[in-house]
Amino acid sequence: MTTLHYLKLERDGAIATVFLHRPKQLNALNMALMDELVATLEELDNDDAIRAIVLTGDQRAFAAGADIMEMADADSTEMLRRDQFAKWDRIRKLKKPLIAAVSGFALGGGCELMMHCDMVIASETAQFGQPEIKIGVMPGAGGTQRLTRTVGKARAMEMVLTGKFIGAKQAEAWGLVNRVVPVEVYLTEAQKLAHEIAQMSPVAVRLAKEAVLKNYESFLLDGLEFERKNFYLLFSTEDQKEGMQAFIEKRPAKFTGK
Ligand code: CO8
């Protein structure tokens, strides 16, 4: 079993709940957390006793994105060398149902991680956004592709180009989440849904999930490749360095187009 520093894991019969656990950084997804997450999800995926998985954070944040401190100084070559997206592809390939329970911030890579899940139960306090543009980059883990497919071009464009957040009711109306419930029950509602699915034939569930994803993911892979290349390219710009440094120094960024 993977040793957990940035996650917590609970099992309850046929379901497992994985908690992102870097509360002081709003569960920002650093590389070590992503390593643990992928290893843990794959272990659960291969465990015959587990039939559905819930992924959650805490009440303040599901996850506020990839860890900006880890990316701030990287250039395109370094980002390419890190090959972070190989891990995200492994999450995409999980066979068991993955349900996100979201409260607070689901931003940038956090929103993208949520969109890797098969279903989403949101608390009334949840906020969703792709704010990468404010730090001089763009979504890299599928945001431009999955968000567009789910909410439509005009809405995705506004979110991606302004970085503005949307609230839980808006996300529900746009089909980004299955439903919105009070903050006291968002996690138990997600776990209830996981238990319900865990009672079905696991082989039927696996093949049904695969078939839904066949539709959802048609044309997705080319788009993901395209997005990744553009994301890497932005790490050759001064605006990326300025945007991320401004975040770290807690000041507004000044972009020059270089
Ligand atoms: N990375 C690192 N640290 C973070 C992040 C982050 N994404 N988000 C928050 N933190 C830290 C803050 O630096 C702060 O630390 P400290 O207390 O040491 O100063 C702590 O968490 C609490 O944050 P704030 O003080 O800022 O809390 P506020 O309530 O004032 O604001 C916000 C909350 C609005 C969520 C604000 O923290 C924020 O804007 N965060 C950044 C959101 C963002 O830009 N996310 C996108 C990141 S880029 C990305 O996700 C690209 C993904 C591509 C794929 C990755 C594969 C390589």
Coordinates of C-alpha atoms and ligand atoms in Angstrom, one line a residue, residues 22-29 31 34 60 63-71 79 82 84-85 88 105 107-110 112 129-132 134-135 137-142 165 231-232 235 244 247-248 250, ligand 1:
R22 CA -3.1 19.6 2.1
P23 CA -5.5 21.9 3.9
K24 CA -3.2 24.9 4.4
Q25 CA -2.6 25.1 0.6
L26 CA -6.3 24.5 -0.2
N27 CA -5.3 21.0 -1.4
A28 CA -3.2 22.4 -4.2
L29 CA -2.1 19.5 -6.3
M31 CA 3.6 16.5 -7.7
M34 CA -0.5 13.5 -7.6
R60 CA -13.0 24.9 2.3
A63 CA -8.6 21.6 -4.7
A64 CA -7.4 25.1 -5.7
G65 CA -5.4 23.9 -8.7
A66 CA -2.0 22.6 -9.5
D67 CA 0.7 23.9 -7.1
I68 CA 1.8 27.3 -8.5
M69 CA 5.0 27.4 -6.4
E70 CA 6.2 24.2 -8.1
M71 CA 5.6 25.5 -11.6
M79 CA 7.4 21.0 -18.0
R82 CA 8.1 16.3 -15.9
Q84 CA 2.8 15.3 -15.4
F85 CA 0.0 14.5 -17.7
W88 CA -3.8 12.4 -15.3
F105 CA -12.9 25.8 -4.3
L107 CA -10.2 25.6 -9.5
G108 CA -7.8 25.1 -12.3
G109 CA -6.4 21.6 -12.0
G110 CA -8.9 21.1 -9.1
E112 CA -10.1 19.5 -14.1
G129 CA -13.3 28.0 -12.2
Q130 CA -10.4 27.9 -14.6
P131 CA -8.4 30.9 -13.4
E132 CA -5.1 30.0 -15.1
K134 CA -4.9 35.3 -14.4
I135 CA -1.5 33.8 -13.8
V137 CA -1.2 30.4 -18.6
M138 CA -4.2 28.3 -19.6
P139 CA -5.8 25.0 -18.5
G140 CA -3.6 22.0 -19.2
A141 CA -5.3 19.0 -17.7
G142 CA -8.3 18.9 -20.0
F165 CA -15.7 31.5 -10.9
F231 CA 0.1 24.8 -22.1
Y232 CA 3.8 23.8 -22.3
F235 CA 6.1 28.3 -20.0
M244 CA 2.9 33.1 -11.2
F247 CA 0.4 35.2 -7.3
I248 CA 3.3 34.2 -5.0
K250 CA 0.2 38.4 -3.6
Ligands
CO8_1 N1 -0.9 26.5 -5.6 C1 -0.1 26.7 -4.5 N2 -0.6 27.3 -3.4 C2 -1.9 27.7 -3.4 C3 -2.7 27.5 -4.5 C4 -2.1 26.9 -5.6 N3 -2.9 26.7 -6.7 N4 -3.9 28.0 -4.2 C5 -3.9 28.5 -2.9 N5 -2.6 28.3 -2.4 C6 -2.1 28.7 -1.1 C7 -1.9 30.2 -1.0 O1 -0.6 30.5 -1.5 C8 -2.0 30.4 0.5 O2 -0.8 30.0 1.1 P1 -0.1 30.9 2.3 O3 -1.1 30.8 3.4 O4 1.2 30.2 2.6 O5 0.0 32.3 1.7 C9 -3.0 29.4 0.9 O6 -3.1 28.4 -0.1 C10 -4.4 30.0 1.1 O7 -4.7 30.7 -0.1 P2 -5.1 32.2 0.0 O8 -4.5 32.9 1.1 O9 -4.9 32.8 -1.4 O10 -6.7 32.1 0.3 P3 -7.9 33.0 -0.2 O11 -9.1 32.5 0.5 O12 -7.5 34.5 -0.1 O13 -8.0 32.7 -1.8 C11 -8.2 31.4 -3.8 C12 -8.4 31.5 -2.3 C13 -9.1 32.3 -4.5 C14 -8.4 29.9 -4.2 C15 -6.7 31.7 -4.1 O14 -5.8 31.0 -3.2 C16 -6.3 31.5 -5.5 O15 -6.6 32.2 -6.4 N6 -5.5 30.3 -5.7 C17 -5.0 30.0 -7.0 C18 -6.0 29.4 -7.9 C19 -5.4 29.1 -9.3 O16 -4.9 30.0 -10.0 N7 -5.4 27.9 -9.7 C20 -4.9 27.4 -10.9 C21 -3.5 27.0 -10.8 S1 -2.7 26.5 -12.3 C22 -3.4 25.0 -12.7 O17 -4.1 24.4 -11.9 C23 -3.0 24.4 -14.0 C24 -3.3 22.9 -14.0 C25 -2.7 22.3 -15.2 C26 -2.3 20.8 -15.0 C27 -1.2 20.6 -14.0 C28 -0.2 19.6 -14.5 C29 1.2 20.2 -14.7

